Short mmCIF file of C-alpha atoms in Angstrom, two decimals:
data_model
loop_
_atom_site.label_atom_id
_atom_site.label_comp_id
_atom_site.label_asym_id
_atom_site.label_seq_id
_atom_site.Cartn_x
_atom_site.Cartn_y
_atom_site.Cartn_z
CA MET A 1363 140.38 100.64 156.19
CA LYS A 1364 140.42 101.47 160.11
CA LYS A 1365 139.99 97.78 160.58
CA TYR A 1366 143.39 97.38 158.87
CA LEU A 1367 145.35 100.23 160.26
CA ALA A 1368 147.50 98.09 162.32
CA THR A 1369 148.76 95.92 159.38
CA LEU A 1370 149.43 99.47 157.73
CA VAL A 1371 151.75 100.46 160.57
CA CYS A 1372 153.52 97.21 160.95
CA GLY A 1373 153.53 96.55 157.34
CA PHE A 1374 155.47 99.91 156.90
CA GLY A 1375 157.92 98.91 159.78
CA ALA A 1376 158.64 95.77 158.08
CA GLY A 1377 159.10 97.29 154.67
CA VAL A 1378 161.72 99.54 156.16
CA LEU A 1379 163.52 97.18 158.26
CA GLN A 1380 163.59 94.49 155.32
CA ILE A 1381 166.36 97.03 153.41
CA VAL A 1382 168.21 97.53 156.59
CA PRO A 1383 171.13 95.24 156.37
CA MET A 1384 172.00 95.28 160.16
CA VAL A 1385 168.41 94.39 160.99
CA LYS A 1386 168.23 91.57 158.57
CA SER A 1387 171.59 89.99 159.76
CA VAL A 1388 169.70 89.60 163.31
CA SER A 1389 166.32 88.82 162.32
CA CYS A 1390 166.35 87.09 158.87
CA CYS A 1391 163.03 85.64 157.86
CA LEU A 1392 161.29 86.50 161.14
CA ILE A 1393 160.90 90.33 160.10
CA LEU A 1394 157.33 89.57 158.62
CA PRO A 1395 156.03 87.28 161.03
CA LEU A 1396 156.98 89.73 163.90
CA ALA A 1397 155.18 92.35 162.27
CA VAL A 1398 152.24 90.21 161.65
CA PHE A 1399 152.16 89.27 165.44
CA PHE A 1400 152.47 93.11 166.71
CA ALA A 1401 149.71 93.95 164.11
CA LEU A 1402 147.33 91.42 165.72
CA ILE A 1403 148.26 92.18 169.18
CA LEU A 1404 147.88 96.07 168.24
CA ASP A 1405 144.54 95.26 166.76
CA GLN A 1406 143.41 93.54 169.85
CA ARG A 1407 144.69 96.07 172.29
CA ALA A 1408 142.95 98.93 170.11
CA ALA A 1409 139.44 96.76 170.20
CA LYS A 1410 140.02 95.97 174.09
CA SER A 1411 139.29 92.56 173.01
CA ASN A 1412 140.71 89.37 174.73
CA SER A 1413 138.57 86.77 172.65
CA LYS A 1414 140.51 84.03 170.58
CA ILE A 1415 141.56 85.39 167.06
CA PRO A 1416 139.64 83.74 164.04
CA MET A 1417 142.10 82.21 161.63
CA ARG A 1418 140.54 84.01 158.57
CA LYS A 1419 141.34 87.32 160.43
CA ALA A 1420 144.71 86.18 161.10
CA LEU A 1421 145.39 85.20 157.29
CA LEU A 1422 143.88 88.66 156.14
CA PHE A 1423 146.06 90.59 158.61
CA GLY A 1424 149.00 88.67 157.46
CA LEU A 1425 148.27 89.22 153.86
CA PHE A 1426 147.66 92.95 154.30
CA THR A 1427 150.96 93.19 156.53
CA GLY A 1428 152.78 91.39 153.78
CA LEU A 1429 151.28 93.61 150.91
CA PHE A 1430 152.15 96.82 153.12
CA ALA A 1431 155.75 95.58 153.54
CA ALA A 1432 155.93 94.83 149.93
CA LEU A 1433 154.66 98.23 148.84
CA PHE A 1434 156.64 100.32 151.23
CA GLY A 1435 159.97 98.22 150.72
CA SER A 1436 159.79 98.22 147.10
CA MET A 1437 158.93 102.11 147.10
CA PHE A 1438 162.13 102.58 149.44
CA GLU A 1439 164.48 100.35 147.74
CA ILE A 1440 163.52 101.81 144.30
CA LEU A 1441 164.13 105.44 145.60
CA ILE A 1442 167.27 104.83 147.47
CA THR A 1443 168.83 103.21 144.33
CA PHE A 1444 167.53 106.16 142.29
CA LEU A 1445 169.18 108.66 144.67
CA THR A 1446 172.27 106.90 145.46
CA LYS A 1447 172.83 105.42 141.90
CA HIS A 1448 173.95 102.32 143.97
CA ASN A 1449 172.50 99.06 145.32
CA ASP A 1450 173.29 95.45 146.18
CA ILE A 1451 173.24 94.40 142.39
CA ILE A 1452 176.24 96.81 141.80
CA ALA A 1453 177.99 95.83 144.90
CA SER A 1454 177.90 92.23 144.40
CA PHE A 1455 178.55 92.27 140.56
CA PRO A 1456 182.13 91.31 140.85
CA GLN A 1457 181.27 88.37 143.02
CA LEU A 1458 178.35 87.44 140.66
CA GLN A 1459 181.12 87.38 137.56
CA LYS A 1460 183.62 85.29 139.70
CA MET A 1461 180.74 83.02 140.69
CA ILE A 1462 179.39 82.54 137.09
CA GLU A 1463 182.94 81.97 135.79
CA GLY A 1464 183.62 79.30 138.40
CA PHE A 1465 180.79 77.08 136.90
CA PRO A 1466 181.40 74.49 134.32
CA LEU A 1467 178.99 76.30 131.81
CA SER A 1468 179.26 76.97 128.17
CA GLN A 1469 180.88 80.57 127.44
CA ASP A 1470 177.50 81.53 125.63
CA ILE A 1471 175.35 81.08 128.64
CA LYS A 1472 177.80 82.89 130.97
CA ARG A 1473 178.00 85.63 128.51
CA ASP A 1474 173.97 85.77 128.40
CA VAL A 1475 173.71 86.02 132.04
CA LEU A 1476 176.46 88.52 132.72
CA ASN A 1477 175.41 90.94 129.73
CA LEU A 1478 171.73 90.84 131.43
CA PHE A 1479 173.20 91.96 134.60
CA GLN A 1480 175.85 94.38 133.04
CA SER A 1481 172.92 96.18 131.25
CA MET A 1482 170.89 96.56 134.47
CA ARG A 1483 174.02 97.68 136.36
CA GLU A 1484 174.75 100.46 133.61
CA ASP A 1485 171.17 101.72 133.86
CA ILE A 1486 171.41 102.04 137.51
CA ILE A 1487 174.88 103.76 137.68
CA HIS A 1488 173.92 106.38 134.74
CA SER A 1489 170.36 107.00 135.62
CA GLY A 1490 169.66 105.45 138.92
CA PHE A 1491 166.62 103.46 137.54
CA SER A 1492 166.36 100.28 135.73
CA PRO A 1493 162.89 99.11 134.49
CA LEU A 1494 164.00 95.45 134.63
CA TYR A 1495 165.44 95.80 138.33
CA SER A 1496 162.42 97.77 139.53
CA LEU A 1497 160.04 95.06 138.02
CA SER A 1498 161.92 92.17 139.58
CA ILE A 1499 162.02 94.21 143.07
CA ILE A 1500 158.15 94.91 142.74
CA PHE A 1501 157.22 91.16 141.57
CA ASN A 1502 159.70 89.75 144.25
CA ASN A 1503 158.51 91.66 147.09
CA PHE A 1504 154.95 91.22 146.49
CA ILE A 1505 154.95 87.46 146.00
CA VAL A 1506 157.48 86.61 148.95
CA ASN A 1507 156.04 89.13 151.55
CA SER A 1508 152.41 87.99 150.78
CA ILE A 1509 153.27 84.48 151.30
CA PHE A 1510 155.34 85.07 154.44
CA GLY A 1511 152.62 87.25 155.73
CA ILE A 1512 149.94 84.67 155.29
CA ALA A 1513 152.17 81.99 156.69
CA GLY A 1514 152.94 84.07 159.75
CA GLY A 1515 149.48 85.20 160.37
CA LEU A 1516 148.34 81.65 160.76
CA VAL A 1517 151.42 80.68 163.01
CA THR A 1518 151.06 84.15 165.03
CA GLY A 1519 147.34 83.45 165.18
CA GLN A 1520 147.92 80.19 166.58
CA LEU A 1521 150.50 81.24 168.91
CA ILE A 1522 148.51 84.03 170.44
CA ASN A 1523 145.40 81.75 170.84
CA SER A 1524 147.58 79.00 172.70
CA ARG A 1525 148.71 81.82 174.99
CA LYS A 1526 145.17 82.68 175.66
CA ASN A 1527 144.47 79.01 176.65
CA ILE A 1528 147.14 79.44 179.09
CA ASN A 1529 145.68 82.51 180.67
CA ILE A 1530 142.01 81.18 180.41
CA ASN A 1531 143.18 77.72 182.08
CA GLY A 1532 145.58 79.32 184.65
CA LYS A 1533 148.30 76.67 183.55
CA MET B 721 142.54 68.21 156.51
CA PRO B 722 142.11 66.57 152.72
CA ILE B 723 145.36 65.28 151.53
CA ILE B 724 145.43 67.58 148.70
CA TYR B 725 145.88 70.52 150.78
CA LYS B 726 148.78 68.73 152.57
CA ALA B 727 150.35 67.93 149.33
CA ALA B 728 150.19 71.17 147.85
CA ILE B 729 151.90 72.67 150.99
CA THR B 730 154.74 70.03 150.87
CA ILE B 731 155.44 70.76 147.15
CA ILE B 732 155.63 74.55 147.67
CA LEU B 733 158.22 73.88 150.53
CA ILE B 734 160.22 71.52 148.72
CA ILE B 735 160.36 73.90 145.60
CA TRP B 736 161.33 76.63 147.92
CA CYS B 737 164.03 74.29 149.48
CA ILE B 738 165.32 73.37 145.85
CA GLY B 739 165.60 76.97 145.08
CA ILE B 740 167.96 77.35 148.22
CA PHE B 741 170.39 74.70 146.83
CA ILE B 742 170.03 75.79 143.19
CA GLU B 743 173.95 76.38 142.93
CA PHE B 744 174.40 72.80 143.68
CA LEU B 745 172.26 71.85 140.95
CA VAL B 746 173.64 74.08 138.13
CA PRO B 747 176.57 71.86 137.06
CA TYR B 748 173.76 69.22 136.28
CA ASN B 749 171.60 71.72 134.11
CA GLU B 750 173.32 74.72 132.93
CA HIS B 751 170.22 76.64 132.10
CA LEU B 752 169.39 76.99 135.89
CA ILE B 753 172.01 79.62 135.87
CA TYR B 754 169.53 81.99 134.32
CA PHE B 755 167.38 81.80 137.52
CA LEU B 756 170.28 82.15 139.97
CA PRO B 757 170.46 85.91 140.11
CA TYR B 758 166.73 86.21 140.52
CA LEU B 759 166.49 83.45 143.12
CA ASN B 760 169.64 85.28 144.82
CA LYS B 761 167.64 88.57 144.98
CA THR B 762 164.32 86.71 146.21
CA PHE B 763 166.12 84.78 149.07
CA SER B 764 167.97 88.10 149.92
CA LEU B 765 164.32 89.24 151.16
CA VAL B 766 164.21 86.43 153.83
CA CYS B 767 168.03 86.07 154.67
CA HIS B 768 171.13 88.32 155.07
CA GLN B 769 173.20 85.81 153.02
CA GLU B 770 176.47 86.63 154.75
CA ASN B 771 179.11 84.72 152.80
CA SER B 772 180.68 83.40 155.93
CA LYS B 773 177.37 81.68 157.16
CA LEU B 774 176.34 79.93 153.82
CA ILE B 775 176.53 76.25 153.51
CA THR B 776 179.19 75.54 151.11
CA ASN B 777 180.99 72.36 149.42
CA GLY B 778 183.76 74.68 148.21
CA ILE B 779 182.19 75.36 144.72
CA SER B 780 178.56 75.85 145.42
CA GLU B 781 176.63 77.64 148.18
CA THR B 782 173.31 77.70 149.48
CA LEU B 783 171.38 80.73 149.02
CA THR B 784 170.43 81.23 152.52
CA CYS B 785 172.57 81.02 155.83
CA ALA B 786 172.78 77.89 157.77
CA ARG B 787 170.03 78.77 160.11
CA CYS B 788 167.46 79.77 157.46
CA THR B 789 168.27 76.58 155.48
CA GLY B 790 167.88 74.81 158.82
CA ILE B 791 164.38 76.46 159.40
CA TYR B 792 163.02 75.81 155.63
CA LEU B 793 164.47 71.98 155.65
CA GLY B 794 162.74 71.79 159.10
CA LEU B 795 159.44 73.11 157.77
CA SER B 796 159.73 70.69 154.89
CA LEU B 797 160.47 67.64 156.91
CA SER B 798 157.59 68.28 159.08
CA SER B 799 155.35 68.73 156.14
CA LEU B 800 156.43 65.53 154.54
CA ILE B 801 155.79 63.67 157.92
CA ILE B 802 152.14 65.21 158.28
CA LEU B 803 151.57 64.44 154.89
CA LEU B 804 152.05 60.71 155.88
CA LYS B 805 150.68 60.70 159.44
CA GLU B 806 148.37 63.27 161.29
CA PRO B 807 150.16 64.71 164.19
CA LYS B 808 148.73 63.90 167.84
CA ILE B 809 150.78 66.71 169.48
CA LYS B 810 148.73 69.31 171.47
CA ILE B 811 150.00 72.90 170.33
CA SER B 812 150.94 74.87 173.41
CA PHE B 813 152.85 77.97 173.98
CA LYS B 814 155.56 75.93 175.60
CA LEU B 815 156.21 74.02 172.59
CA ILE B 816 157.53 77.13 170.49
CA LEU B 817 159.36 78.15 173.55
CA PHE B 818 161.05 75.01 173.50
CA ALA B 819 161.99 75.52 169.86
CA VAL B 820 163.06 79.17 170.15
CA ILE B 821 165.29 78.96 173.16
CA PRO B 822 167.98 76.85 171.80
CA MET B 823 168.16 79.30 168.68
CA LEU B 824 168.22 82.18 171.05
CA ILE B 825 171.01 80.83 173.31
CA ASP B 826 173.00 80.15 170.03
CA ILE B 827 172.75 83.61 168.83
CA ILE B 828 173.47 85.18 172.12
CA PHE B 829 176.62 82.86 172.48
CA TYR B 830 178.20 83.52 169.34
CA SER B 831 177.29 87.17 169.64
CA VAL B 832 179.15 87.60 172.88
CA GLN B 833 182.10 85.48 171.37
CA ILE B 834 181.59 82.47 173.94
CA TYR B 835 182.22 80.47 170.65
CA PRO B 836 182.57 81.24 166.96
CA TYR B 837 179.56 80.98 164.53
CA SER B 838 178.91 77.29 164.12
CA LYS B 839 177.08 76.22 160.88
CA ILE B 840 176.11 72.97 162.75
CA PHE B 841 174.65 74.70 165.49
CA ALA B 842 172.82 77.35 163.62
CA PHE B 843 171.57 74.68 161.18
CA SER B 844 170.41 72.40 163.88
CA THR B 845 168.60 75.21 166.06
CA GLY B 846 167.15 76.37 162.87
CA SER B 847 165.80 72.91 162.06
CA LEU B 848 164.15 72.46 165.27
CA LEU B 849 162.47 75.96 164.99
CA GLY B 850 161.32 75.11 161.32
CA SER B 851 159.85 71.57 162.67
CA VAL B 852 158.11 72.99 165.42
CA GLY B 853 156.91 76.15 163.67
CA PHE B 854 155.19 74.02 160.94
CA LEU B 855 152.96 72.38 163.63
CA TYR B 856 151.40 75.84 164.21
CA PHE B 857 151.20 76.64 160.73
CA TYR B 858 149.32 73.35 160.02
CA SER B 859 147.08 73.69 163.05
CA GLY B 860 146.34 77.39 161.87
CA PHE B 861 145.62 76.17 158.35
CA LYS B 862 143.37 73.36 159.53
CA ASN B 863 141.31 75.76 162.04
CA LEU B 864 140.81 78.13 159.01
CA ILE B 865 139.48 75.34 156.77
CA ILE B 866 136.92 74.37 159.58
CA GLU B 867 136.04 78.18 160.13
CA ILE B 868 135.35 78.32 156.28
CA LYS B 869 133.31 75.25 156.33
CA ASN B 870 131.34 76.23 159.14
CA LYS B 871 130.44 79.57 157.82
#
């Protein structure tokens, strides 16, 4: 576990930042790759190592950072929704209604989609918790963050190694 | 690298890009509307989705901002090119700087209001970063396969 402590720390940071709207407007899809980058750097500093990072390690660091980000991100999002009885689904529901009404679709399909979200919205407004919403948050976060973490790990691992080439070659 | 791995990566990226443009496809297949709110939530993890920054044709919008759309299309384009021809570009730190600096300049310039947000600039700088970024991912993935084979 100590080996992956850096991924826990950076994953926690990424999970928290992913639900902060101001941060997301600046860093977009780069939160997780940056978190993996810092996890790899932290690990190298802690181990006082200057050797090249094996890609297997970069991949595992990316995966674990993504998983921790998903865990903490999901926890905080569900908790904040429970406490405030409000979230982006409720805030964007009028816009969702307008968007779906704007499409050239049959009334049955429009009604089906809106009913699904209406029930989710009512659950959250009344009790702060919707099983469907929570399940989709958890599923989404774990899949997306794992994939972005793995990709981020490979990219940042290569970046750090290419930087080491400069330092070694003095160019 | 075996072509099956390159093809799998390309297919995943193309599916991801199709997801971004799903609103444009709904008029052609109305059942896609069931996926729309779920995909909207998925892409909200990787993009702020500010309305003014989405690419639109007046009726439909992308699920990610112009910059993110550019990044993912750039990644897909690079993966398609690499599927057909192995790159001979040497991966160096200067290459990523070349890709990141135009994007940073664009972000700084519109943040300090030298010019208003331009979807064209955002898309272009995003595409450049995506295209170059994929080379690092591909190089890392290739090295990973070599490491696994040597183990």
